[in-house]
Amino acid sequence: GGEADSAAGEESMYVSVGGVENGGASAERVMRSAFEVLDDNCVSLKAQYALARRVVLWRGAPPSDSGGVDAASCRAVAACIAEVHEGSGVLEVPILAAARHERGRGHGSVLVALLVQMGAALGCRLLVVSATTESARFWLTMGLHTLAGCSPEIRATLRELAQSSQRRGFANSIAMAMPLPRVPRRRGDAGAGGGGWLSCGAAGGGALAAAFARLLARVPPEQALAAADAPSALGYEDINSAGSFKLAADGRRVPIAYSPGERMQIGVPYAKLQAFCTPGSRGWGVGASG
């Protein structure tokens, strides 16, 4: 625990890590609301999920003077199941969900940023998730990729994890992964079995600070911006109509002209495009999934 940092208005945000009792029925409702069918063992941390932990993101009133947090004064806004595979250095998240009435407000991004921070502090090398068709785009925005877009080293690690029967992915899920930042593991860092409440502050690391910035800048649904108004309101330039170009050393945009033979012959929906890292020094490329 510790002193709470206010995240928005008079409410603060907290993350709790623990066993099946963590979050109780509130956390279970959050997770079940995102899936039509959900393995009871996963929610209850039984059988193959016995070593996993519940991670719950809360929003509500500040803690008492004694530093404790009254769960009755907070509401669970996002929750996940997480397990550290110490032998392979993988932090696996079989399920992650935001409360149905809280979706679109950035809480999922904050929880992912916290998982990245936790995983890095525990010495994990990779974050691995089981995505659904509907959630794959969210995970892409968080920096994860399907196996086709991962480096050979990451693919090899995931194959070894699958062959060892440690991975907890569920039927028809899509495995997605990202490398975690390397940070020194400090003496006293909590292990995978730790528990308790922690306050979430916007100053808690780069990824977490960025997630909080997105959360606080999120426009409520009733104030949503039209696509034409978004660039000026949010401070970016829409270049969809600019055509293909490359940047010169002085920053000028130099149009790129393609010969008929170089043009893409088959139209691919943007939603199916994925970035992937090519071997050697060639950098990043774009491919199509599905």
XYZ file of C-alpha atoms in Angstrom:
290
model
C 0.000 0.000 0.000
C 1.043 3.595 0.400
C -0.164 7.092 -0.144
C -2.668 7.290 -2.980
C -2.157 9.470 -6.034
C -5.320 11.033 -7.425
C -5.913 9.907 -11.013
C -8.998 11.906 -11.905
C -11.117 14.294 -9.910
C -11.739 13.125 -6.343
C -11.344 9.479 -7.268
C -8.116 7.516 -7.076
C -7.099 4.298 -8.797
C -5.642 1.219 -7.175
C -4.441 -2.172 -8.296
C -4.771 -5.263 -6.125
C -3.012 -8.569 -6.718
C -3.996 -11.777 -5.000
C -5.721 -15.110 -5.099
C -9.310 -16.013 -5.836
C -10.499 -13.813 -2.973
C -9.020 -10.730 -4.649
C -11.888 -8.656 -6.012
C -14.454 -11.278 -5.042
C -17.710 -11.251 -6.977
C -17.008 -7.773 -8.416
C -13.897 -8.926 -10.269
C -15.631 -12.116 -11.400
C -18.512 -10.105 -12.884
C -16.044 -7.936 -14.783
C -14.313 -10.946 -16.323
C -17.476 -12.863 -17.127
C -19.062 -9.804 -18.757
C -16.513 -9.957 -21.584
C -16.997 -13.611 -22.539
C -20.042 -15.632 -23.494
C -18.359 -18.761 -22.136
C -15.546 -18.665 -19.587
C -13.728 -21.560 -17.936
C -14.746 -21.654 -14.265
C -11.273 -22.947 -13.381
C -9.741 -19.782 -14.806
C -11.935 -17.448 -12.777
C -11.586 -19.567 -9.637
C -7.823 -20.188 -10.072
C -8.226 -23.954 -9.943
C -6.622 -26.886 -11.799
C -4.155 -25.583 -14.431
C -4.690 -21.996 -13.195
C -3.800 -22.748 -9.562
C -0.535 -20.770 -9.743
C -2.111 -17.744 -11.434
C -3.229 -14.556 -9.700
C -6.069 -12.104 -10.095
C -5.029 -8.530 -10.878
C -7.846 -6.017 -10.354
C -7.926 -2.303 -11.180
C -10.167 -0.280 -8.859
C -11.479 3.249 -8.957
C -13.045 5.036 -6.029
C -12.599 7.051 -2.865
C -9.132 7.568 -1.372
C -7.997 5.164 1.353
C -8.575 5.819 5.028
C -6.075 7.632 7.245
C -4.628 4.270 8.186
C -3.733 3.594 4.568
C -6.252 0.801 4.054
C -8.644 0.670 1.118
C -12.294 -0.152 1.673
C -13.381 -2.322 -1.256
C -16.976 -1.235 -0.625
C -16.046 2.355 -1.513
C -14.360 1.371 -4.782
C -15.574 -0.262 -7.963
C -13.697 -2.789 -10.084
C -13.171 -1.249 -13.531
C -10.893 -3.899 -15.064
C -9.529 -7.307 -14.118
C -7.337 -10.057 -15.480
C -5.771 -13.406 -14.681
C -1.971 -13.432 -14.807
C 0.681 -16.088 -14.291
C 4.478 -15.872 -14.276
C 6.253 -18.787 -15.980
C 9.591 -18.320 -14.274
C 11.497 -20.894 -16.306
C 10.769 -19.148 -19.586
C 10.512 -15.578 -18.317
C 6.944 -15.183 -19.570
C 4.103 -13.240 -17.962
C 0.955 -14.808 -19.381
C -2.483 -13.171 -19.300
C -5.140 -15.650 -20.463
C -8.003 -13.174 -19.913
C -8.312 -9.433 -19.402
C -11.544 -7.468 -19.346
C -12.913 -4.033 -18.549
C -16.239 -3.645 -16.762
C -19.035 -3.446 -19.321
C -20.194 0.001 -18.161
C -16.591 1.285 -18.041
C -15.437 0.271 -21.534
C -13.921 2.846 -23.835
C -12.557 4.906 -20.925
C -8.949 3.724 -21.004
C -8.985 1.430 -17.971
C -7.843 -1.569 -20.006
C -4.821 0.414 -21.203
C -3.927 1.342 -17.623
C -4.173 -2.291 -16.496
C -1.943 -3.422 -19.398
C 0.623 -0.731 -18.532
C 0.590 -1.966 -14.928
C 1.109 -5.551 -16.104
C 4.071 -4.453 -18.211
C 5.549 -2.668 -15.210
C 4.924 -5.650 -12.927
C 6.323 -8.147 -15.416
C 9.475 -6.118 -15.972
C 9.987 -5.716 -12.209
C 9.664 -9.491 -11.793
C 12.332 -10.089 -14.425
C 9.982 -11.411 -17.124
C 11.078 -11.069 -20.748
C 7.737 -11.437 -22.534
C 4.070 -10.567 -22.096
C 1.854 -13.207 -23.730
C -1.928 -12.931 -24.025
C -4.783 -14.959 -25.443
C -6.750 -12.605 -27.666
C -10.171 -13.060 -29.190
C -11.026 -11.882 -32.677
C -12.745 -8.878 -31.106
C -9.891 -7.973 -28.738
C -6.991 -8.457 -31.172
C -7.122 -4.853 -32.342
C -6.906 -3.595 -28.736
C -3.833 -5.728 -28.121
C -2.243 -4.435 -31.332
C -2.641 -0.883 -30.045
C -0.926 -1.997 -26.828
C 2.126 -3.122 -28.829
C 1.516 -6.883 -29.010
C 1.652 -8.896 -32.216
C 0.523 -12.273 -33.459
C 3.217 -14.891 -33.903
C 3.681 -13.943 -37.559
C 4.717 -10.464 -36.473
C 7.044 -11.563 -33.668
C 10.781 -12.070 -33.833
C 12.132 -15.621 -34.286
C 13.340 -15.582 -30.663
C 9.846 -14.803 -29.347
C 8.263 -17.451 -31.571
C 10.773 -20.028 -30.288
C 9.960 -19.145 -26.675
C 6.223 -19.507 -27.301
C 6.716 -22.861 -29.021
C 8.703 -24.112 -26.034
C 6.012 -22.839 -23.672
C 3.293 -24.621 -25.647
C 5.266 -27.861 -25.832
C 5.789 -27.808 -22.072
C 2.008 -27.582 -21.568
C 2.462 -24.492 -19.402
C 0.612 -22.033 -21.624
C -2.987 -21.365 -20.526
C -4.504 -20.137 -23.785
C -8.106 -21.141 -24.346
C -9.769 -22.702 -27.400
C -9.896 -20.590 -30.577
C -7.797 -17.833 -28.996
C -5.055 -15.916 -30.789
C -1.633 -15.913 -29.143
C -0.097 -12.424 -29.104
C 3.125 -11.270 -27.471
C 5.503 -8.393 -26.874
C 8.949 -8.089 -25.263
C 9.052 -6.454 -21.852
C 11.547 -3.734 -20.923
C 14.616 -4.864 -19.031
C 14.846 -3.273 -15.588
C 17.018 -4.198 -12.608
C 15.092 -6.315 -10.117
C 15.294 -4.520 -6.785
C 15.618 -6.269 -3.465
C 12.176 -6.507 -1.900
C 10.192 -6.609 -5.160
C 7.059 -8.697 -4.691
C 7.040 -12.161 -6.203
C 4.271 -13.697 -8.274
C 2.471 -14.785 -5.146
C 2.325 -11.358 -3.555
C -0.884 -9.593 -2.689
C -2.342 -6.374 -1.349
C -3.322 -2.919 -2.523
C -1.108 -0.476 -4.406
C -1.972 3.088 -5.381
C -1.663 3.903 -9.085
C 0.011 7.211 -9.792
C 0.526 8.913 -13.141
C 4.235 9.211 -12.348
C 4.785 5.468 -12.108
C 6.996 4.909 -15.171
C 6.881 5.792 -18.847
C 4.281 3.294 -20.097
C 2.082 3.783 -17.042
C 2.331 7.572 -17.237
C 1.362 7.447 -20.916
C -1.620 5.213 -20.130
C -2.803 7.643 -17.461
C -2.375 10.549 -19.885
C -4.613 8.735 -22.387
C -7.116 7.973 -19.623
C -7.334 11.581 -18.452
C -7.543 12.928 -22.009
C -10.261 10.468 -23.008
C -13.303 12.246 -24.424
C -16.603 11.002 -22.897
C -18.871 9.244 -25.439
C -21.390 12.065 -25.364
C -18.619 14.481 -26.370
C -17.094 12.276 -29.060
C -15.334 14.088 -31.900
C -16.173 13.731 -35.564
C -13.309 12.343 -37.662
C -12.910 15.696 -39.419
C -12.567 17.542 -36.090
C -10.238 15.103 -34.340
C -6.864 16.230 -35.821
C -7.131 19.849 -34.702
C -8.654 18.946 -31.320
C -6.107 16.244 -30.480
C -3.052 17.843 -32.065
C -2.161 15.568 -34.973
C -2.248 15.748 -38.756
C -4.418 13.430 -40.821
C -2.275 12.337 -43.777
C -4.638 9.774 -45.277
C -5.231 12.056 -48.261
C -1.568 12.977 -48.707
C -0.685 9.866 -50.692
C 2.569 7.941 -50.379
C 5.683 9.957 -49.625
C 9.111 9.732 -48.050
C 10.818 12.260 -45.804
C 13.911 14.057 -47.044
C 16.752 14.908 -44.658
C 15.382 18.437 -44.273
C 11.921 17.147 -43.369
C 10.286 17.765 -46.763
C 7.755 15.229 -48.002
C 8.843 13.757 -51.313
C 5.965 12.069 -53.189
C 6.550 8.471 -54.216
C 5.344 7.411 -57.667
C 4.784 3.713 -58.339
C 4.863 2.031 -61.708
C 1.860 -0.164 -62.577
C 3.919 -3.254 -61.762
C 4.734 -1.947 -58.288
C 1.187 -1.173 -57.272
C -0.658 -3.558 -54.970
C -2.842 -5.692 -57.167
C -5.097 -7.028 -54.429
C -6.886 -4.698 -52.046
C -6.307 -5.598 -48.387
C -8.549 -4.103 -45.676
C -6.602 -1.915 -43.268
C -7.877 -3.981 -40.340
C -5.914 -6.981 -41.618
C -2.586 -5.183 -41.982
C 0.083 -5.914 -39.389
C 3.578 -4.556 -38.861
C 6.368 -7.089 -38.472
C 10.089 -6.909 -37.837
C 12.235 -8.299 -40.645
C 15.552 -10.063 -39.939
C 18.815 -8.186 -40.094
C 18.898 -4.475 -40.809
C 15.884 -4.230 -43.106
C 13.672 -2.851 -40.342
C 9.895 -3.096 -40.194
C 7.529 -4.245 -42.920
C 3.773 -4.603 -43.384
C 1.903 -7.809 -44.044
C -1.679 -9.047 -44.055
C -3.231 -11.470 -41.598
C -5.997 -13.910 -42.266
